[in-house]
Amino acid sequence: MPEATSDAGESTTPPEHRDAARLLAAEAAWARAGAGRLVLLRGATGTGRTTVLEAAVADALAHGTRVLRARCSPRDQAVPYSAVLQLMSPVTEFGDMAFAGDERASAELFGRVLRSYADRAPLLIAVDDVHLADPASHRWLVESARHVDRLRILLVVTERSQYDVDPPVPGLTHTLSPALVRTLTLAPLTPDSAATLVSSAHADAPASWVDDCVRAGGGNPLLLRALLDDLRAGRHPIVPKTSAALYPGAYPAAVSWWLDSAGPVTGEVARVLAALDEGWDGDLPREPDARRPLDELAAVVAELAGADPARVTGWLTAMSGLGVLRPDPDGRPRYAHPLLRDAVLAGVPATRRRAAHAAAAETMQRHGVSPDTVARQLLLSDPVGAPWTSAALQEAAALALRDGRTSDAAAFLRRTLEEPLPDGHRQRLLTELGSLEYKAQASSAGIPRLSEALRLPGAPQDTVRAAVALGTALAGRGRTGAAVDVLRTVEDELTDRPQLIRTLQTASVLLSEQDQTVRTEVYRWLSDAAEHSPELVGTAGRALLVRHAATAGLISAAEAMRRLRALLAQPADPLTEPFLLGTAAAVAQWADELPEAERLVERGLVGQRPDLLHPMHEALANVRADILTARGEHARLLAEPGARDRARSTPSNRQAHVLLALVATGEEARALRLVDGFDLRSAPDSWELNRFLYARGVLRAATGDTAGALHDFLECGRRQSAREVVSPVVTPWRTAAAECRLALARPREAIALAEEELRLARVWNTPRTMGRSLRVLAAATGGRRGLELAEEAVGLLRDGPVGTGAELVSALIAQGRGLTAAGDRGRARATLREAAERAERLGATRQWALAEEALGESGARRAAPARTGSRSLTTSERRIAELAADGRTNTEIADLLHLARRTVETHLTSSYRKLGIRRRGELPRTLGRPNGK
């Protein structure tokens, strides 16, 4: 039988079928020569046995070979010799003879007729689906095969050989000698063969569309061709995931036939697996116990389907080999495409599917499958009503939170609420779920859920947690008064719980920061309580009063830290400790105690539950941003998660820091885009708005809009003063405004502002605030006195703690300018060069530019480094990048250069940004190493 030679035939005939055609052609030649053959074409359902057989028939007819053929069917199995009668129907010698009931006599008769017919010309006998033949025909074909080698007959039969859950019956050749049979098993389509078939039908299809078709075909020509029939005429720009989207429905019909051919037990196993597969959609976590995923899955499927686990394991393996299933990263077999899975489930009622998911979850629970996998099945089931369901769902939610999958955690908690729960338990779940939904900012259900939680009866601690979470959410939406009212209402119901009352009062104080009027009222109450009933205030309340005194300019940094350290040394109340830690961290940062502030932040964040809204979580994150800005770690600040998050409609403190970092690193264009994204006219009056006004003023000053900058600084000052925040520890708006006044040629007003800030800075008495005030007053005063003030600022900052680097650079620039004006150009250049080098190490592009400008005024010349590319790296950045390119770890580099590991990380982050790369492996190439080494 010669194979087709046309290009079209070659392109549409799978290679797997061309191998069969070559075999049949060779065997046909032997049969024509008088040496008959039996060829057995085996293969799984849909692999093209019938297609190959029909091609052989067509080729035989084209070559003048007589053909007798039969197609076996389950309907004919009760009729003896049904298949043989189909074969004999075209034989004229057979005439009107029929089966008379004597099987032996009839078999001899059929044999004589066949031999007589074959004597005249070569004969092809084609029997399709011989495994469905009636028993008498099956025996006759076996016996005939024993003698076919002496006749001019090519006997070609097809037989299904797919691995099913039910053990197979013996095949046609079970009792025949292997020497009498040529067997060819049709392999599933390879991905390349399947892709060729798809491309031949849809020549312009994109690669992703072709790949989807290949996977949905599952290596099966029948399914793939049916799918292409449904997808013709370009109705589907993407391959759908549901059978309902297909018309006329050839594909789901083919899948149904494929399942029916496999038998009821295999069909049930396939449908059970499809139901389980539905529960594995989404971003699945890696299974910690997935060493034997196939055996574990087989055990679950077998129990649900009532099948033999060993046979189920074999079926899963066989289907993976065919391409119907594909392993996921954990080795768990899944359907190759969602459309294939949906077609397997077609016709299964929704109620039965939900019941199957519930049964699957219970079975998985007994088999010790991971809580996440169990919970995903429960998401698709109706409420079960058993205690294990809520436990499994909550455990899965906890694991999801641990892994940062908050959307999964929220889904599991929502499903838990569908189960019967005691009120106290339901209250805790509602608080957790409402917190997660609020944080996601993609759902409006957060606040109603928290309100419902607060209405339910529960343990007093749980009620307080619900109230604090609801208050935090309300304040975050600009409803500060309502937030404080909620806390006060709960406070009135807990008259016998002083510790819980203190927690609510402390939370009220912290939340009131978002509203000037409420803040004034709350702090007045807190101050009165501390004076007349100090036992009502607690350590966290006293810490808040220390912070208030610091911002009001009433206390020094040393005294504030002394009081806070004494409070931190007292026994901690778990509910109020976060408030104490966050407040102490903020004050420590203002006091230039940055290492201590960082330790307090980390300690506070460790104690925060990610599933509960709490005002200190955001406060601690804000302090961390304050610390990074104080240290001048601009690159690290810009790389912080959520640093440029624009989900909020109003600016936040962290966005103010991002704005300052962009200005410091010379990225004014990006800073302007960030500012343009907010309409500050509609922003609520809060301390965060004041911080952003100050940052916007810095940007405007840097871009030459001095008048606009002055407006922002003065407006920030007006708002801060109204809140009784007069100390420069939060926003040094006076010195910023003084610099604008000086630029606008109004030195007297500049001096007045600078002197007032210096007075307040002397109260707080830290190098950072003092150095800044002295430096700006020096610039405004000028002359000999100005130079003395600048030198005093440099001395203070040079001896100051870590974190005063950026202020020291500015003070050095002011001193250098003063020295230039005084005619001492040699000292001026040395001072300004030090300023430029320090700015370069910090990555402070703007300060470096100012130092270079001042150097130019002093008569010095220096080539400006590039802002991007390898030439833009500072000396320190280049040295660290070179070591990293050599393969050294951050820890090794830190040890080698006697630096903190964080400093190494900051320099590398800055280097990546300047070099335009994202990963360490790109360093050799971008640094110009030969061969990338």
PDB file of C-alpha atoms in Angstrom, residues 660-862:
ATOM      1  CA  LEU A 660      11.471  63.074  48.352  1.00  0.00           C
ATOM      2  CA  ALA A 661      13.564  60.114  47.177  1.00  0.00           C
ATOM      3  CA  LEU A 662      12.788  60.810  43.526  1.00  0.00           C
ATOM      4  CA  VAL A 663      13.864  64.431  43.948  1.00  0.00           C
ATOM      5  CA  ALA A 664      17.035  63.395  45.770  1.00  0.00           C
ATOM      6  CA  THR A 665      17.993  60.973  43.007  1.00  0.00           C
ATOM      7  CA  GLY A 666      17.326  63.445  40.223  1.00  0.00           C
ATOM      8  CA  GLU A 667      14.140  61.824  38.910  1.00  0.00           C
ATOM      9  CA  GLU A 668      12.078  64.995  38.855  1.00  0.00           C
ATOM     10  CA  ALA A 669      10.001  63.917  35.860  1.00  0.00           C
ATOM     11  CA  ARG A 670       8.748  60.810  37.656  1.00  0.00           C
ATOM     12  CA  ALA A 671       8.166  62.872  40.777  1.00  0.00           C
ATOM     13  CA  LEU A 672       6.013  65.305  38.816  1.00  0.00           C
ATOM     14  CA  ARG A 673       3.931  62.427  37.421  1.00  0.00           C
ATOM     15  CA  LEU A 674       3.363  61.152  40.939  1.00  0.00           C
ATOM     16  CA  VAL A 675       2.216  64.578  42.126  1.00  0.00           C
ATOM     17  CA  ASP A 676      -0.068  65.049  39.133  1.00  0.00           C
ATOM     18  CA  GLY A 677      -1.933  61.898  40.111  1.00  0.00           C
ATOM     19  CA  PHE A 678      -3.491  63.535  43.173  1.00  0.00           C
ATOM     20  CA  ASP A 679      -6.026  66.303  43.601  1.00  0.00           C
ATOM     21  CA  LEU A 680      -5.067  67.675  47.013  1.00  0.00           C
ATOM     22  CA  ARG A 681      -8.122  69.928  47.067  1.00  0.00           C
ATOM     23  CA  SER A 682     -10.315  66.915  47.805  1.00  0.00           C
ATOM     24  CA  ALA A 683      -7.884  65.224  50.201  1.00  0.00           C
ATOM     25  CA  PRO A 684      -9.000  65.036  53.842  1.00  0.00           C
ATOM     26  CA  ASP A 685      -7.178  67.183  56.389  1.00  0.00           C
ATOM     27  CA  SER A 686      -4.631  64.800  57.903  1.00  0.00           C
ATOM     28  CA  TRP A 687      -1.000  64.621  58.950  1.00  0.00           C
ATOM     29  CA  GLU A 688      -0.272  62.559  55.832  1.00  0.00           C
ATOM     30  CA  LEU A 689      -1.540  65.372  53.617  1.00  0.00           C
ATOM     31  CA  ASN A 690       0.773  67.755  55.476  1.00  0.00           C
ATOM     32  CA  ARG A 691       3.743  65.460  54.828  1.00  0.00           C
ATOM     33  CA  PHE A 692       2.869  65.301  51.147  1.00  0.00           C
ATOM     34  CA  LEU A 693       2.513  69.092  50.941  1.00  0.00           C
ATOM     35  CA  TYR A 694       6.021  69.417  52.336  1.00  0.00           C
ATOM     36  CA  ALA A 695       7.367  66.856  49.837  1.00  0.00           C
ATOM     37  CA  ARG A 696       5.622  68.606  46.955  1.00  0.00           C
ATOM     38  CA  GLY A 697       7.223  71.850  48.094  1.00  0.00           C
ATOM     39  CA  VAL A 698      10.651  70.196  47.914  1.00  0.00           C
ATOM     40  CA  LEU A 699       9.877  69.067  44.354  1.00  0.00           C
ATOM     41  CA  ARG A 700       8.687  72.508  43.320  1.00  0.00           C
ATOM     42  CA  ALA A 701      11.799  74.132  44.756  1.00  0.00           C
ATOM     43  CA  ALA A 702      13.996  71.644  42.894  1.00  0.00           C
ATOM     44  CA  THR A 703      12.247  72.349  39.593  1.00  0.00           C
ATOM     45  CA  GLY A 704      12.462  76.139  39.929  1.00  0.00           C
ATOM     46  CA  ASP A 705       8.920  76.879  41.103  1.00  0.00           C
ATOM     47  CA  THR A 706      10.042  78.817  44.155  1.00  0.00           C
ATOM     48  CA  ALA A 707       6.732  80.616  44.690  1.00  0.00           C
ATOM     49  CA  GLY A 708       4.789  77.385  44.476  1.00  0.00           C
ATOM     50  CA  ALA A 709       7.207  75.716  46.866  1.00  0.00           C
ATOM     51  CA  LEU A 710       6.856  78.560  49.365  1.00  0.00           C
ATOM     52  CA  HIS A 711       3.076  78.218  49.214  1.00  0.00           C
ATOM     53  CA  ASP A 712       3.278  74.492  49.968  1.00  0.00           C
ATOM     54  CA  PHE A 713       5.684  74.963  52.885  1.00  0.00           C
ATOM     55  CA  LEU A 714       3.618  77.727  54.464  1.00  0.00           C
ATOM     56  CA  GLU A 715       0.392  75.770  53.989  1.00  0.00           C
ATOM     57  CA  CYS A 716       2.028  72.741  55.563  1.00  0.00           C
ATOM     58  CA  GLY A 717       3.124  74.940  58.484  1.00  0.00           C
ATOM     59  CA  ARG A 718      -0.340  76.423  58.926  1.00  0.00           C
ATOM     60  CA  ARG A 719      -1.918  72.985  59.063  1.00  0.00           C
ATOM     61  CA  GLN A 720       0.720  71.555  61.376  1.00  0.00           C
ATOM     62  CA  SER A 721       0.465  74.500  63.765  1.00  0.00           C
ATOM     63  CA  ALA A 722      -3.302  74.076  63.905  1.00  0.00           C
ATOM     64  CA  ARG A 723      -2.640  70.513  65.086  1.00  0.00           C
ATOM     65  CA  GLU A 724      -0.212  71.821  67.752  1.00  0.00           C
ATOM     66  CA  VAL A 725       2.680  70.251  65.822  1.00  0.00           C
ATOM     67  CA  VAL A 726       5.266  73.027  66.009  1.00  0.00           C
ATOM     68  CA  SER A 727       8.537  71.148  66.413  1.00  0.00           C
ATOM     69  CA  PRO A 728      10.643  70.640  63.253  1.00  0.00           C
ATOM     70  CA  VAL A 729      11.038  66.924  64.056  1.00  0.00           C
ATOM     71  CA  VAL A 730       8.140  66.025  61.726  1.00  0.00           C
ATOM     72  CA  THR A 731       8.242  68.544  58.876  1.00  0.00           C
ATOM     73  CA  PRO A 732      10.936  71.254  58.941  1.00  0.00           C
ATOM     74  CA  TRP A 733       8.731  73.585  56.974  1.00  0.00           C
ATOM     75  CA  ARG A 734      10.196  76.823  58.420  1.00  0.00           C
ATOM     76  CA  THR A 735      13.717  76.254  57.113  1.00  0.00           C
ATOM     77  CA  ALA A 736      12.314  75.081  53.779  1.00  0.00           C
ATOM     78  CA  ALA A 737      10.218  78.243  53.548  1.00  0.00           C
ATOM     79  CA  ALA A 738      13.235  80.310  54.637  1.00  0.00           C
ATOM     80  CA  GLU A 739      15.255  78.976  51.705  1.00  0.00           C
ATOM     81  CA  CYS A 740      12.422  80.004  49.385  1.00  0.00           C
ATOM     82  CA  ARG A 741      12.280  83.496  50.951  1.00  0.00           C
ATOM     83  CA  LEU A 742      16.016  83.791  50.449  1.00  0.00           C
ATOM     84  CA  ALA A 743      15.720  82.732  46.797  1.00  0.00           C
ATOM     85  CA  LEU A 744      13.032  85.395  46.378  1.00  0.00           C
ATOM     86  CA  ALA A 745      15.390  88.055  47.817  1.00  0.00           C
ATOM     87  CA  ARG A 746      13.540  88.425  51.128  1.00  0.00           C
ATOM     88  CA  PRO A 747      16.361  87.714  53.605  1.00  0.00           C
ATOM     89  CA  ARG A 748      14.728  89.268  56.683  1.00  0.00           C
ATOM     90  CA  GLU A 749      11.722  86.980  56.440  1.00  0.00           C
ATOM     91  CA  ALA A 750      14.089  84.072  55.806  1.00  0.00           C
ATOM     92  CA  ILE A 751      16.109  84.893  58.926  1.00  0.00           C
ATOM     93  CA  ALA A 752      12.965  85.133  61.076  1.00  0.00           C
ATOM     94  CA  LEU A 753      11.780  81.697  59.963  1.00  0.00           C
ATOM     95  CA  ALA A 754      15.235  80.130  60.407  1.00  0.00           C
ATOM     96  CA  GLU A 755      15.694  81.645  63.872  1.00  0.00           C
ATOM     97  CA  GLU A 756      12.303  80.357  65.010  1.00  0.00           C
ATOM     98  CA  GLU A 757      13.155  76.858  63.814  1.00  0.00           C
ATOM     99  CA  LEU A 758      16.549  77.036  65.508  1.00  0.00           C
ATOM    100  CA  ARG A 759      14.843  77.982  68.779  1.00  0.00           C
ATOM    101  CA  LEU A 760      12.564  74.951  68.527  1.00  0.00           C
ATOM    102  CA  ALA A 761      15.465  72.761  67.394  1.00  0.00           C
ATOM    103  CA  ARG A 762      17.457  73.708  70.505  1.00  0.00           C
ATOM    104  CA  VAL A 763      14.558  72.408  72.611  1.00  0.00           C
ATOM    105  CA  TRP A 764      14.644  69.027  70.858  1.00  0.00           C
ATOM    106  CA  ASN A 765      18.456  69.222  70.620  1.00  0.00           C
ATOM    107  CA  THR A 766      19.462  66.582  68.060  1.00  0.00           C
ATOM    108  CA  PRO A 767      22.189  66.993  65.412  1.00  0.00           C
ATOM    109  CA  ARG A 768      19.782  66.611  62.522  1.00  0.00           C
ATOM    110  CA  THR A 769      17.329  69.341  63.535  1.00  0.00           C
ATOM    111  CA  MET A 770      20.039  71.617  64.922  1.00  0.00           C
ATOM    112  CA  GLY A 771      22.331  71.169  61.938  1.00  0.00           C
ATOM    113  CA  ARG A 772      19.571  71.943  59.451  1.00  0.00           C
ATOM    114  CA  SER A 773      18.433  75.070  61.314  1.00  0.00           C
ATOM    115  CA  LEU A 774      21.998  76.377  61.686  1.00  0.00           C
ATOM    116  CA  ARG A 775      22.763  75.696  58.032  1.00  0.00           C
ATOM    117  CA  VAL A 776      19.715  77.593  56.721  1.00  0.00           C
ATOM    118  CA  LEU A 777      20.250  80.461  59.164  1.00  0.00           C
ATOM    119  CA  ALA A 778      23.856  80.602  57.963  1.00  0.00           C
ATOM    120  CA  ALA A 779      22.772  80.975  54.348  1.00  0.00           C
ATOM    121  CA  ALA A 780      20.220  83.653  55.275  1.00  0.00           C
ATOM    122  CA  THR A 781      22.637  85.593  57.516  1.00  0.00           C
ATOM    123  CA  GLY A 782      25.739  85.469  55.303  1.00  0.00           C
ATOM    124  CA  GLY A 783      29.042  87.095  56.066  1.00  0.00           C
ATOM    125  CA  ARG A 784      31.338  86.074  58.913  1.00  0.00           C
ATOM    126  CA  ARG A 785      28.447  85.204  61.207  1.00  0.00           C
ATOM    127  CA  GLY A 786      26.908  83.029  58.513  1.00  0.00           C
ATOM    128  CA  LEU A 787      30.180  81.162  58.044  1.00  0.00           C
ATOM    129  CA  GLU A 788      30.434  80.548  61.774  1.00  0.00           C
ATOM    130  CA  LEU A 789      26.896  79.153  61.838  1.00  0.00           C
ATOM    131  CA  ALA A 790      27.659  76.884  58.885  1.00  0.00           C
ATOM    132  CA  GLU A 791      30.821  75.596  60.565  1.00  0.00           C
ATOM    133  CA  GLU A 792      28.851  74.936  63.746  1.00  0.00           C
ATOM    134  CA  ALA A 793      26.306  72.947  61.716  1.00  0.00           C
ATOM    135  CA  VAL A 794      29.057  70.894  60.077  1.00  0.00           C
ATOM    136  CA  GLY A 795      30.655  70.173  63.454  1.00  0.00           C
ATOM    137  CA  LEU A 796      27.382  69.010  64.966  1.00  0.00           C
ATOM    138  CA  LEU A 797      26.507  66.789  62.022  1.00  0.00           C
ATOM    139  CA  ARG A 798      29.988  65.381  61.588  1.00  0.00           C
ATOM    140  CA  ASP A 799      29.910  64.161  65.185  1.00  0.00           C
ATOM    141  CA  GLY A 800      26.281  63.079  64.917  1.00  0.00           C
ATOM    142  CA  PRO A 801      24.944  59.530  64.724  1.00  0.00           C
ATOM    143  CA  VAL A 802      24.355  57.509  61.563  1.00  0.00           C
ATOM    144  CA  GLY A 803      21.538  59.019  59.573  1.00  0.00           C
ATOM    145  CA  THR A 804      22.736  62.606  59.426  1.00  0.00           C
ATOM    146  CA  GLY A 805      24.649  62.094  56.170  1.00  0.00           C
ATOM    147  CA  ALA A 806      22.272  63.965  53.905  1.00  0.00           C
ATOM    148  CA  GLU A 807      22.122  66.943  56.273  1.00  0.00           C
ATOM    149  CA  LEU A 808      25.921  66.925  56.551  1.00  0.00           C
ATOM    150  CA  VAL A 809      26.225  67.205  52.761  1.00  0.00           C
ATOM    151  CA  SER A 810      23.940  70.245  52.741  1.00  0.00           C
ATOM    152  CA  ALA A 811      25.860  71.807  55.632  1.00  0.00           C
ATOM    153  CA  LEU A 812      29.176  71.242  53.833  1.00  0.00           C
ATOM    154  CA  ILE A 813      27.786  72.951  50.729  1.00  0.00           C
ATOM    155  CA  ALA A 814      26.666  75.925  52.853  1.00  0.00           C
ATOM    156  CA  GLN A 815      30.099  76.087  54.510  1.00  0.00           C
ATOM    157  CA  GLY A 816      31.830  75.845  51.120  1.00  0.00           C
ATOM    158  CA  ARG A 817      29.758  78.687  49.713  1.00  0.00           C
ATOM    159  CA  GLY A 818      30.523  80.758  52.800  1.00  0.00           C
ATOM    160  CA  LEU A 819      34.243  80.105  52.415  1.00  0.00           C
ATOM    161  CA  THR A 820      34.088  81.059  48.732  1.00  0.00           C
ATOM    162  CA  ALA A 821      32.320  84.300  49.628  1.00  0.00           C
ATOM    163  CA  ALA A 822      34.994  84.975  52.254  1.00  0.00           C
ATOM    164  CA  GLY A 823      37.726  84.473  49.650  1.00  0.00           C
ATOM    165  CA  ASP A 824      39.105  81.270  51.173  1.00  0.00           C
ATOM    166  CA  ARG A 825      38.797  79.316  47.921  1.00  0.00           C
ATOM    167  CA  GLY A 826      41.234  76.558  48.868  1.00  0.00           C
ATOM    168  CA  ARG A 827      39.262  75.496  51.938  1.00  0.00           C
ATOM    169  CA  ALA A 828      36.039  76.024  49.998  1.00  0.00           C
ATOM    170  CA  ARG A 829      37.071  73.584  47.290  1.00  0.00           C
ATOM    171  CA  ALA A 830      38.149  70.947  49.792  1.00  0.00           C
ATOM    172  CA  THR A 831      34.871  71.287  51.665  1.00  0.00           C
ATOM    173  CA  LEU A 832      32.777  71.164  48.509  1.00  0.00           C
ATOM    174  CA  ARG A 833      34.674  68.188  47.141  1.00  0.00           C
ATOM    175  CA  GLU A 834      33.923  66.343  50.373  1.00  0.00           C
ATOM    176  CA  ALA A 835      30.265  67.292  49.967  1.00  0.00           C
ATOM    177  CA  ALA A 836      30.221  66.001  46.386  1.00  0.00           C
ATOM    178  CA  GLU A 837      31.884  62.722  47.359  1.00  0.00           C
ATOM    179  CA  ARG A 838      29.467  62.156  50.230  1.00  0.00           C
ATOM    180  CA  ALA A 839      26.489  62.915  47.987  1.00  0.00           C
ATOM    181  CA  GLU A 840      27.846  60.489  45.409  1.00  0.00           C
ATOM    182  CA  ARG A 841      28.122  57.721  47.988  1.00  0.00           C
ATOM    183  CA  LEU A 842      24.549  58.363  49.081  1.00  0.00           C
ATOM    184  CA  GLY A 843      23.267  58.361  45.512  1.00  0.00           C
ATOM    185  CA  ALA A 844      21.929  61.875  46.183  1.00  0.00           C
ATOM    186  CA  THR A 845      22.109  63.216  42.637  1.00  0.00           C
ATOM    187  CA  ARG A 846      20.556  66.565  43.453  1.00  0.00           C
ATOM    188  CA  GLN A 847      22.959  67.285  46.315  1.00  0.00           C
ATOM    189  CA  TRP A 848      25.875  66.218  44.123  1.00  0.00           C
ATOM    190  CA  ALA A 849      24.746  68.675  41.457  1.00  0.00           C
ATOM    191  CA  LEU A 850      24.524  71.488  44.035  1.00  0.00           C
ATOM    192  CA  ALA A 851      28.018  70.656  45.291  1.00  0.00           C
ATOM    193  CA  GLU A 852      29.352  70.672  41.717  1.00  0.00           C
ATOM    194  CA  GLU A 853      27.675  74.000  41.077  1.00  0.00           C
ATOM    195  CA  ALA A 854      29.256  75.459  44.196  1.00  0.00           C
ATOM    196  CA  LEU A 855      32.626  74.035  43.142  1.00  0.00           C
ATOM    197  CA  GLY A 856      32.270  75.823  39.846  1.00  0.00           C
ATOM    198  CA  GLU A 857      31.606  79.084  41.682  1.00  0.00           C
ATOM    199  CA  SER A 858      34.787  78.509  43.669  1.00  0.00           C
ATOM    200  CA  GLY A 859      36.787  78.248  40.461  1.00  0.00           C
ATOM    201  CA  ALA A 860      37.157  74.437  40.465  1.00  0.00           C
ATOM    202  CA  ARG A 861      36.295  72.266  37.482  1.00  0.00           C
ATOM    203  CA  ARG A 862      35.058  68.715  37.577  1.00  0.00           C
TER     204      ARG A 862
END
